[in-house]
Coordinates of C-alpha atoms in Angstrom, one line a residue:
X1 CA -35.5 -23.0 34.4
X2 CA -34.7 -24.9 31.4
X3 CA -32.5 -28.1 31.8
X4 CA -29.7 -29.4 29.9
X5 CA -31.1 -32.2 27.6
X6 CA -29.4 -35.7 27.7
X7 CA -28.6 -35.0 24.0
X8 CA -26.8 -31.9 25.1
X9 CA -24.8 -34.2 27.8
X10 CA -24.3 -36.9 25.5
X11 CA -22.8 -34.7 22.4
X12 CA -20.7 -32.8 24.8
X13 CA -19.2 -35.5 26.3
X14 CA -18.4 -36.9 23.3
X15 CA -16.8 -33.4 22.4
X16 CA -14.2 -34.1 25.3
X17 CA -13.6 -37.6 24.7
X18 CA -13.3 -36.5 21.0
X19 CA -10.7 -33.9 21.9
X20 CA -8.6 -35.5 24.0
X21 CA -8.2 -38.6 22.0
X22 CA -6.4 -35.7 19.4
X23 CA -4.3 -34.6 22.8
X24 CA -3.8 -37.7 24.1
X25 CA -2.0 -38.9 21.2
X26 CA 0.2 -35.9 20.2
X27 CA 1.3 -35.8 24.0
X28 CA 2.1 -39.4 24.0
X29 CA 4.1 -39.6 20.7
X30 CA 4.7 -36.3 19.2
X31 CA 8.5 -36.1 21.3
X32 CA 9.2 -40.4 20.6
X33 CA 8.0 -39.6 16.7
X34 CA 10.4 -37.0 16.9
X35 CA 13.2 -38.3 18.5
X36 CA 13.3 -42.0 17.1
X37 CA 11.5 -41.8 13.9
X38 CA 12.3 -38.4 12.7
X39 CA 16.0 -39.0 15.0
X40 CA 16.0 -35.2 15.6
X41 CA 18.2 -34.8 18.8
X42 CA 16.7 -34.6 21.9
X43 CA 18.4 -31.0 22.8
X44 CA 16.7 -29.9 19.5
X45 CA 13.5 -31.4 20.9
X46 CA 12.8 -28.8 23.5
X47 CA 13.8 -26.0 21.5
X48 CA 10.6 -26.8 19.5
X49 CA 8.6 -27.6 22.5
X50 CA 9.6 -24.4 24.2
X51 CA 9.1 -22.2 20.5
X52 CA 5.8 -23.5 21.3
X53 CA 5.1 -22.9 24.6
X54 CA 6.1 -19.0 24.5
X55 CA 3.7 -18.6 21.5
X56 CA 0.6 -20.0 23.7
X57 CA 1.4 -17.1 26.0
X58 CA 0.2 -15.3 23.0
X59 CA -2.3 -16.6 21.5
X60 CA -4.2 -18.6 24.0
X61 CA -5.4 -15.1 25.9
X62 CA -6.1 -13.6 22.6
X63 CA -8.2 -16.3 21.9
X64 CA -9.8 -15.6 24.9
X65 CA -10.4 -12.2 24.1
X66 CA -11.6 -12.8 20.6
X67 CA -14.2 -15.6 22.1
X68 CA -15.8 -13.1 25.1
X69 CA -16.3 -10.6 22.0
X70 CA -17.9 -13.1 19.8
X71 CA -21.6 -12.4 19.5
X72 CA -23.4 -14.5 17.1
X73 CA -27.3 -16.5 16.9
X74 CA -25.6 -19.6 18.0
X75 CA -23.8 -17.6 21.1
X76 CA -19.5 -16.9 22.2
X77 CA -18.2 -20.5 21.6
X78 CA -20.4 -23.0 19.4
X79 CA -19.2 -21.2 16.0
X80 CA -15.7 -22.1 16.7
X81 CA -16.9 -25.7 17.8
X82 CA -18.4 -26.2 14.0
X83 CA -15.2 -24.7 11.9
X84 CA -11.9 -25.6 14.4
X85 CA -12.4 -29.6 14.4
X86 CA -11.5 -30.2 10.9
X87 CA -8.2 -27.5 11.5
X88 CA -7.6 -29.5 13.8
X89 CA -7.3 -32.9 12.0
X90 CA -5.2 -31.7 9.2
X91 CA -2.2 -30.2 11.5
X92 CA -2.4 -33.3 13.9
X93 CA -2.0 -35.5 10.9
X94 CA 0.9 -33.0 9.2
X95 CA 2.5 -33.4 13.1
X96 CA 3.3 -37.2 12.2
X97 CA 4.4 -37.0 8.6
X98 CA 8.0 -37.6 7.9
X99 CA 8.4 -35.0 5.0
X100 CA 12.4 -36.6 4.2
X101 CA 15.4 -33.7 3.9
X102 CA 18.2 -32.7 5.7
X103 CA 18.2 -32.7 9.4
X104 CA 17.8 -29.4 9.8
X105 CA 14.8 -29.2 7.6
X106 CA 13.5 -32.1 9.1
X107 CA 14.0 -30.2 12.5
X108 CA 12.3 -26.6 10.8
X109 CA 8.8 -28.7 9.4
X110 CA 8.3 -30.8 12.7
X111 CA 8.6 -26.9 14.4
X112 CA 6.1 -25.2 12.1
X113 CA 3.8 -28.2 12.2
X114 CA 3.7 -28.5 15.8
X115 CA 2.9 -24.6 16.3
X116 CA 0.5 -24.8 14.0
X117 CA -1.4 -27.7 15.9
X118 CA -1.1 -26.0 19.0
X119 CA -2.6 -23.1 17.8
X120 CA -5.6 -24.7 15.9
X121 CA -6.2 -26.4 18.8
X122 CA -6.7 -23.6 20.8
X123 CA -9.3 -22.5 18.7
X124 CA -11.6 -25.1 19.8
X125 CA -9.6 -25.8 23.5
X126 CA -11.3 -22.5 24.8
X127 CA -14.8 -22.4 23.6
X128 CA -15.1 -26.6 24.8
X129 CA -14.6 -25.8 28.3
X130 CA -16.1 -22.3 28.2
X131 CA -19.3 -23.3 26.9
X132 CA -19.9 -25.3 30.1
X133 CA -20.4 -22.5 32.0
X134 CA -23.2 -20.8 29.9
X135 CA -25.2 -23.8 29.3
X136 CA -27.3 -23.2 32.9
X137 CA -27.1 -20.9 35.9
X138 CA -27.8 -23.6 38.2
X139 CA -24.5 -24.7 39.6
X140 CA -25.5 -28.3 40.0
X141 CA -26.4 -28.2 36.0
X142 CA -22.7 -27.1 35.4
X143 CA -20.7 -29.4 37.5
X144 CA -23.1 -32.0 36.3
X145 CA -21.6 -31.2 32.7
X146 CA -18.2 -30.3 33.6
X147 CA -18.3 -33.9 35.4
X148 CA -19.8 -35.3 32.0
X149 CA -16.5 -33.9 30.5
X150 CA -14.3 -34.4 32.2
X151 CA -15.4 -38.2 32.2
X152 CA -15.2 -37.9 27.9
X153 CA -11.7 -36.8 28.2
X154 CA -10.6 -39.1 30.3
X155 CA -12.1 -41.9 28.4
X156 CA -10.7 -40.0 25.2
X157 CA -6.9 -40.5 26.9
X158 CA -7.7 -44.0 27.9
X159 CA -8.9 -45.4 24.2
X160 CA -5.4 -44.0 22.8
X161 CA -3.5 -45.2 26.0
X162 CA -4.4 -48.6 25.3
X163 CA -5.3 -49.1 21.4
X164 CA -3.1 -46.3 20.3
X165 CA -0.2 -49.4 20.5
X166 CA -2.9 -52.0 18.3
X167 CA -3.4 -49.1 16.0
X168 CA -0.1 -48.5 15.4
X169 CA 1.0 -52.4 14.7
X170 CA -1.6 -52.3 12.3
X171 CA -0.2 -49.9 10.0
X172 CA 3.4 -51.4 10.6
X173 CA 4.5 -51.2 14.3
X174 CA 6.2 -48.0 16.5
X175 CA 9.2 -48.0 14.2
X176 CA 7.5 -47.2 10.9
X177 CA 6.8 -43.5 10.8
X178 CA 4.1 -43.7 8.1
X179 CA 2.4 -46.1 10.9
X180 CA 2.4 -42.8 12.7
X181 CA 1.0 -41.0 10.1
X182 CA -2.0 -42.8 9.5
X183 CA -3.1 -43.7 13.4
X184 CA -2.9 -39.7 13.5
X185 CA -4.8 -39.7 10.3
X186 CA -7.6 -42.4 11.6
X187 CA -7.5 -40.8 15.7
X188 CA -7.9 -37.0 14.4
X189 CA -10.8 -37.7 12.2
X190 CA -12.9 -39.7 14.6
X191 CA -12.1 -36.7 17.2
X192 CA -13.0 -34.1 14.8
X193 CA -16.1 -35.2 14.2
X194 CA -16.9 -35.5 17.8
X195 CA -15.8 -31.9 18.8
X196 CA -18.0 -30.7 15.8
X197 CA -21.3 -33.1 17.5
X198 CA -21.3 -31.0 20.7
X199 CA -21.1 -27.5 18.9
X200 CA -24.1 -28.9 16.8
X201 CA -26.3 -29.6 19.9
X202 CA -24.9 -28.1 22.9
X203 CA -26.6 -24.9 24.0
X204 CA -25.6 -21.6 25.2
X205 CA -28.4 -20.1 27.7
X206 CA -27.0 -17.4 29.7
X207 CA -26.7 -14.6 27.1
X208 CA -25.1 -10.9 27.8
X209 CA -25.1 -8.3 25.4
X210 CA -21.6 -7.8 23.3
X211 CA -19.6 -5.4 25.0
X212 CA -16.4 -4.2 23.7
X213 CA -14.3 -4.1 27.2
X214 CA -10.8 -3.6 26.6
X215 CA -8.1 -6.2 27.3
X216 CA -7.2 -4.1 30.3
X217 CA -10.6 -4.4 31.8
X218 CA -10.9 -8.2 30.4
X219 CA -7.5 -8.9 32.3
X220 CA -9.0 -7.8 35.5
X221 CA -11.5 -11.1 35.7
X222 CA -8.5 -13.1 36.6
X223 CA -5.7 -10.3 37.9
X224 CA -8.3 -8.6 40.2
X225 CA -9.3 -12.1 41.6
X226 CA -6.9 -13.1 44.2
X227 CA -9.0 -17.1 44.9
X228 CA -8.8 -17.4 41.3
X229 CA -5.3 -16.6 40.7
X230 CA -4.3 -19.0 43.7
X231 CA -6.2 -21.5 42.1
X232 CA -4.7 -20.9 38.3
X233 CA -1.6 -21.3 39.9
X234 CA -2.4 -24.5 41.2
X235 CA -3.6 -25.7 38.2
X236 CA -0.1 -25.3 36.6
X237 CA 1.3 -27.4 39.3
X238 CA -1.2 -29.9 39.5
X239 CA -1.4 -30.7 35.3
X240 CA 2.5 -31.7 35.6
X241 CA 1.3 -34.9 37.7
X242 CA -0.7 -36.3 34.3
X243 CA 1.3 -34.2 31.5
X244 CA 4.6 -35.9 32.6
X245 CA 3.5 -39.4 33.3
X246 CA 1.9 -39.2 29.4
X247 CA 5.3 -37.4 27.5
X248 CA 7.3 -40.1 29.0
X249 CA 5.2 -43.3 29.1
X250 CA 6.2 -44.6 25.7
X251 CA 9.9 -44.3 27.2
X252 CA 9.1 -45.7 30.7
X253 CA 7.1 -48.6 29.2
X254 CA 9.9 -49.8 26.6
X255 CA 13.0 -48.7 28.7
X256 CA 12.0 -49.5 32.3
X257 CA 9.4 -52.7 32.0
X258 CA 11.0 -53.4 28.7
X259 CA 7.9 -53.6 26.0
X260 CA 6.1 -51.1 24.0
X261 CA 2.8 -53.5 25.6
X262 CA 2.9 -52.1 28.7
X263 CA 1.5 -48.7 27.4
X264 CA -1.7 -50.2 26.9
X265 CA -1.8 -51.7 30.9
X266 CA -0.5 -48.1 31.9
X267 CA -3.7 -47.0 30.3
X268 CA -5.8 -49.1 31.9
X269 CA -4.7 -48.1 35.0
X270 CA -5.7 -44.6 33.8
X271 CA -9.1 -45.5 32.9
X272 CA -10.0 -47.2 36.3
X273 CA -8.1 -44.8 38.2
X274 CA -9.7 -41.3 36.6
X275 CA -12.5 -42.3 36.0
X276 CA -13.4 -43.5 39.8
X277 CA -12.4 -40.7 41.3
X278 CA -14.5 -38.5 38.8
X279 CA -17.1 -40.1 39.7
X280 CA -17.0 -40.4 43.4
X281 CA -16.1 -36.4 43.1
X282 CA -19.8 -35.4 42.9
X283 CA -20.8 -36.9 46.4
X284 CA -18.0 -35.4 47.7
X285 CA -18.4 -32.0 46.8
X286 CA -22.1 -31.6 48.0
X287 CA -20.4 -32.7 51.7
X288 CA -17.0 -31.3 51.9
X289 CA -15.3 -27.6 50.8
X290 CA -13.9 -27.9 47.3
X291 CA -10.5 -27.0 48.4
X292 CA -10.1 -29.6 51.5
X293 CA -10.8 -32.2 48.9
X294 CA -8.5 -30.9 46.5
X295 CA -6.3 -30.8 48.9
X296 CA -6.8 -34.3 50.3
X297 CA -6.9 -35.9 47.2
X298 CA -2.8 -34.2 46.8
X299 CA -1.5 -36.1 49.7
X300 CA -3.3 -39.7 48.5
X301 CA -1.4 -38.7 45.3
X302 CA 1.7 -38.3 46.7
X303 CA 1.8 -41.2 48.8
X304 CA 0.5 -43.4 45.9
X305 CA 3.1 -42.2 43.9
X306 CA 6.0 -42.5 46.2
X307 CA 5.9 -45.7 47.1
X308 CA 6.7 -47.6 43.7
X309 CA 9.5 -45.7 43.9
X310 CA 10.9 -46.1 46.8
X311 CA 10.6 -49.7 47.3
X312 CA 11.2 -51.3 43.8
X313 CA 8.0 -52.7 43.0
X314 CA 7.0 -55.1 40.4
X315 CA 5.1 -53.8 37.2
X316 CA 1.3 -55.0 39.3
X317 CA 1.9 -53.3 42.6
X318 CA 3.1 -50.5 40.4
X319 CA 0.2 -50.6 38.3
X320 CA -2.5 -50.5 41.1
X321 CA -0.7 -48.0 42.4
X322 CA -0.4 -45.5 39.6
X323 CA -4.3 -46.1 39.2
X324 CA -4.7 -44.5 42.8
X325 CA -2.9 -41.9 42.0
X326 CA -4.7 -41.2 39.3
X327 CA -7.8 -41.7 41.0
X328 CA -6.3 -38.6 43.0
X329 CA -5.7 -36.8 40.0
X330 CA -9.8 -37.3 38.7
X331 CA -10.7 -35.6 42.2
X332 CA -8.5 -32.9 41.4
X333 CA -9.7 -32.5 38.1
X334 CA -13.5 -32.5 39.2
X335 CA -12.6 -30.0 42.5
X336 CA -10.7 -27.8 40.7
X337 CA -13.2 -27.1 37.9
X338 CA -15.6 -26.6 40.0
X339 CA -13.3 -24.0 41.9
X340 CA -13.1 -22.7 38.5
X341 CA -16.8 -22.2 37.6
X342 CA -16.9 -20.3 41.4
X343 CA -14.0 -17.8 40.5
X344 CA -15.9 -16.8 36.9
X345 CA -18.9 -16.1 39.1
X346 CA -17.0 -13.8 41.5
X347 CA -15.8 -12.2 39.1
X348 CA -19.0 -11.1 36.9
X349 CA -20.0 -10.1 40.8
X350 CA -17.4 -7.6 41.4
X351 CA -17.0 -6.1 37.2
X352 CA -20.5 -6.7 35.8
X353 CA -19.1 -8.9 33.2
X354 CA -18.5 -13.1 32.8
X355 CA -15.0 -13.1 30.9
X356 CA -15.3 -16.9 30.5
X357 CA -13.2 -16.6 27.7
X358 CA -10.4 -15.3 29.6
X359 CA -10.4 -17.3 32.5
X360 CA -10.8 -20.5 30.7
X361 CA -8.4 -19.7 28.1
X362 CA -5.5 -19.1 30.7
X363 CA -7.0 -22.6 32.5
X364 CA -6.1 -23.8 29.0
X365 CA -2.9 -22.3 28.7
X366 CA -1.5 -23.0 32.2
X367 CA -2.6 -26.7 30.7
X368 CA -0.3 -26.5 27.7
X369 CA 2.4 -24.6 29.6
X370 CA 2.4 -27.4 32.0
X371 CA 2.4 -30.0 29.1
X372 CA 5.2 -27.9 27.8
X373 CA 7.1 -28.4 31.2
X374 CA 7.0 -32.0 31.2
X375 CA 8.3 -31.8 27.6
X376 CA 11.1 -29.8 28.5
X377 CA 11.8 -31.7 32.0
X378 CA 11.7 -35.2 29.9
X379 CA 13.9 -33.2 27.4
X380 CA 17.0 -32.1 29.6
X381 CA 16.5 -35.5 31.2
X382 CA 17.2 -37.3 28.3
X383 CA 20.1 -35.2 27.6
X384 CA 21.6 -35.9 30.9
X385 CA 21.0 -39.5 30.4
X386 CA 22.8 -39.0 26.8
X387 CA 19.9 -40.9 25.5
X388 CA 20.2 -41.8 21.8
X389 CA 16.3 -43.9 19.8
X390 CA 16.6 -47.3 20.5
X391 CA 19.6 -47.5 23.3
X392 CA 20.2 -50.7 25.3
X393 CA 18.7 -49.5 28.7
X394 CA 21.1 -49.3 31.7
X395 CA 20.6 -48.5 35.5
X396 CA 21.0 -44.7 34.5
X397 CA 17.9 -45.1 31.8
X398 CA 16.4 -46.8 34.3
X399 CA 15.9 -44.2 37.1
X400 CA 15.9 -41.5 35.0
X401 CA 13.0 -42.4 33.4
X402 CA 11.0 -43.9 36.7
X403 CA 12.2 -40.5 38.6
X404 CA 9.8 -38.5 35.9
X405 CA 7.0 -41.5 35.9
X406 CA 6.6 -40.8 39.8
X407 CA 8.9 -38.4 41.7
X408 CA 7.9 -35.4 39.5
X409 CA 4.4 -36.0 40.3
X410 CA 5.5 -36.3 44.2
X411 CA 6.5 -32.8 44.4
X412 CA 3.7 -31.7 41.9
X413 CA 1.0 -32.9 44.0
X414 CA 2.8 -31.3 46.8
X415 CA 3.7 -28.4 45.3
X416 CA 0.3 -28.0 44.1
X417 CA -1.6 -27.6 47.5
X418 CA 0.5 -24.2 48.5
X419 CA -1.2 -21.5 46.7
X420 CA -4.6 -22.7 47.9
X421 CA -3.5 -21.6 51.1
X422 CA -4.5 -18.1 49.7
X423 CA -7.8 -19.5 47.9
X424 CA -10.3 -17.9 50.6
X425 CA -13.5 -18.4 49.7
X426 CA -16.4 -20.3 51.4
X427 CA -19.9 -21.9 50.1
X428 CA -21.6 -19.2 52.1
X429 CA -20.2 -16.3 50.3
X430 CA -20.8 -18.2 47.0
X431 CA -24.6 -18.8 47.5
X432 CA -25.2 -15.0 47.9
X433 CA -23.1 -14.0 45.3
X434 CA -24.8 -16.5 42.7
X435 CA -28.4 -14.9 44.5
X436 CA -27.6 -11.7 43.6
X437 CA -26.4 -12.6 40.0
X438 CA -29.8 -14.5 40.1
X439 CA -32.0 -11.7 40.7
X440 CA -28.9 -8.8 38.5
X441 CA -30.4 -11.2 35.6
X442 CA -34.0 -11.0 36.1
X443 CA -33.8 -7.1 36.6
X444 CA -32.3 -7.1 33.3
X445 CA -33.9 -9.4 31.7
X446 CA -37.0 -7.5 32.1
X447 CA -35.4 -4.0 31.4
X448 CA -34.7 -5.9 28.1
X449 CA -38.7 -6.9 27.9
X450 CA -39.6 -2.9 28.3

C-alpha cells in the first residue's frame, strides 16, 4: 500500500489553515464591516445573509455533482484546488471594499459581492475536504489527514482571531474601512496560495472510472443512508456552537468586556482549546465508539458553556472556560469526520459508487447554512436590542450579546446529540464492510489488468 508522504500532509494542512484563515475572517467581520463601516441596517443585514444562504442550497450540491463527475489525470478534486484559490482572493477582497453610493446601492454591492464569495468558495470548500478521503484506503491514513486538517483550520481561525486586530491597526484601526480592505487583501492572498500548495502535491489514489449517475441516483448516497443523514443533521447543530461564538465576537469583545483587544485573548482561547482536543481525539477513537465520544464531548461543552453565564464570571474564568468548550468542540470536529469518512464507505457498499462529492458537499453546506444561522440569530438579536454601530452599551447590549456567546451554544451542543440516537452503526459492521470494498477493488482492479 502506498502511504501518504509527509509532503502530502504538510501541503494539505497548510490547504486548511490557508482556507480558513479566508473564512475565519469574512465570518468574523463581514456582518461588523457591514453594519458599522458600511452602516447598512442590521434588518437589511440578514436579508443579504439569508439571499445567501438559499443560493448555497443550490449550488453547493451541484458542486458536488459536478466534482463526482470530474474525471481528469490529476483525479475529481485537485483541478479545482489549482484554479478556485485565486477566485477566491479577488471576491474576499471585493467583500471589504466600501464602493461609496446611496444606501441602497451600498446595500445591492455588499449582496452581490458576498454571493459571489460564497460561491467561489464553494468551488474549492468541496474538493479540500473530499480529497481526504481518496488519498488512502486505509482508514487510519484518512483520519490521520482529516486530523492534519482539521488541525490547519483551526490554526487558520486562530492566526486571524488574534492578529486579524494587529493587522487591522496597522492599516488604520476597526473604524477605517479601507483598513478592512487591505487585511482582506493581505489574509486572502497568503490563503490562496496555500489552498493552491495542497492541490499541487496532494494525491488522489483510489480511482473509479467516470460514471455518469444521475442526480437521482447521486442523491441516494446520502437520502438512502439513514447513519449518515442522522449524523448530517447533527452536524448542522453542532457548527452553530463555533459559527455563533465567531459572527458575534467582535461585538461581545467591544460591547461586553469593553475593548476591540479582547478578540485576540478570545482567540487564544481558541487555539489552546481546539487544538487539544484535536489532538487528544486520535487516542480516543482507537478506544471508544465515535459516537459515545461525540456525544460526551456535547455535555463537557455544555457545562463549559453554561457556567460563565450563569454566574457572572470575570473575563479569565470566562476565558479558560470558553477554551474547554472548545476543546469539546475539536473532539466533535475530529469524531464527527471520521463518522463522516464511515457513512461514504457504507454508502459505495450498498450503490457501487463513492459519491464523495455529494456527501461532502452537503457536510459543507449544512456548514454554511449553520454559519448563515448564526448570522441571522445575531441579526434579529440586534434588532431586538435596537442596536445602532458604535452605541454606548447598556445591560440589554450586555446580555444580549453574552446569551449568543454561550447560551446558543448550550442548546446547540445539546441539541446536537439527538439525531445520533438514530446513527446505528458499530466498528464491527464497518470492518467488514471496508473488507469487502477491499477485496470489490482488487477484483476490479485486475479485471482492469485483463
Amino acid at each position: 500500500m502506498q502511504r501518504i508522504t509527509a509532503g502530502e500532509k504538510i501541503s494539505y494542512t497548510g490547504g486548511l489553515l490557508g482556507q480558513n484563515m479566508i473564512y475565519s475572517f469574512v465570518s468574523l467581520y463581514i456582518m461588523f464591516f457591514f453594519t458599522d463601516l458600511l452602516r447598512i441596517p442590521p434588518q437589511s443585514v440578514t436579508v443579504i445573509v439569508v439571499i445567501a444562504s438559499l443560493w448555497d442550497a443550490v449550488n453547493d450540491p451541484i458542486m458536488g455533482f459536478i466534482a463526482d463527475r470530474t474525471s481528469t489525470k490529476m483525479g475529481k478534486f485537485r483541478p479545482y484546488l489549482l484554479i478556485g484559490p485565486a477566485i477566491i482572493a479577488v471576491t474576499t477582497t471585493l467583500c471589504f471594499v466600501s464602493f461609496g453610493g446611496s444606501p441602497l446601492a451600498t446595500a445591492l454591492l455588499a449582496a452581490i459581492c458576498y454571493v459571489l464569495w460564497d460561491m467561489s468558495y464553494t468551488v474549492c470548500d468541496i474538493p479540500i475536504w473530499a480529497i481526504s478521503s481518496v488519498v488512502s484506503r486505509e482508514p487510519g491514513e484518512k483520519n490521520t489527514m482529516v486530523t492534519l486538517g482539521k488541525i490547519g483550520g483551526t490554526v487558520g481561525t486562530v492566526i486571524v482571531s488574534v492578529a486579524s486586530v494587529a493587522l487591522l491597526n496597522v492599516f488604520g484601526g476597526e473604524r477605517v474601512p479601507g483598513a478592512f480592505t487591505a487585511a482582506a487583501a493581505v489574509i486572502a492572498l497568503l490563503g490562496a496560495v496555500l489552498m493552491a500548495l495542497s492541490g499541487v502535491f496532494v494525491k488522489e489514489r483510489i480511482h473509479h472510472p467516470k460514471a455518469d449517475i444521475p442526480m437521482r441516483d447521486n442523491m441516494r448516497t446520502i437520502l438512502g443512508n439513514k447513519p449518515l443523514l442522522a449524523l448530517l443533521m447533527t452536524l448542522l447543530i453542532i457548527n452553530t456552537v463555533n459559527n455563533i461564538r465567531q459572527v458575534t465576537q467582535i461585538y461581545f469583545a467591544v460591547y461586553v468586556w469593553g475593548s476591540v483587544d479582547y478578540v485576540t485573548y478570545i482567540g487564544l482561547s481558541l487555539v489552546i482549546g481546539m487544538i487539544f482536543g484535536m489532538a487528544i481525539s486520535p487516542r480516543l477513537l482507537v478506544r471508544f465508539e465515535k459516537k459515545y465520544i461525540f456525544m460526551a464531548a456535547c455535555g463537557v461543552g455544555a457545562v463549559s458553556s453554561a457556567v460563565p453565564f450563569v454566574f457572572s464570571m470575570g473575563v479569565l474564568p470566562s476565558l479558560i472556560l470558553l477554551g474547554v468548550s472548545f476543546a469539546a468542540t475539536g473532539v466533535t470536529t475530529i469524531s464527527s469526520t471520521a463518522m463522516l469518512m464511515d457513512g461514504i464507505d457504507l454508502s459505495e457498499h450498498r450503490l457501487g459508487f463513492r459519491g464523495e462529492g455529494i456527501v461532502f458537499s452537503m457536510n459543507t453546506f449544512l456548514n454554511k447554512l449553520s454559519a448563515t444561522l448564526a448570522k441571522g440569530i445575531l441579526g434579529l438579536v440586534m434588532v431586538g436590542m435596537h442596536y445602532v454601530d458604535n452605541m454606548p452599551p447598556n445591560p440589554t447590549v450586555i446580555a444580549g450579546f453574552s446569551a449568543l456567546v454561550y447560551l446558543v451554544p448550550v442548546a446547540s451542543f445539546l441539541l446536537a446529540v439527538v439525531p445520533l440516537f438514530f446513527y446505528r452503526v458499530d466498528e464491527q459492521q464497518l470492518a467488514q464492510i471496508r473488507h469487502e470494498l477491499a477485496a470489490r477493488n482488487e477484483m476490479s482492479g485486475a479485471a482492469d489488468a485483463l
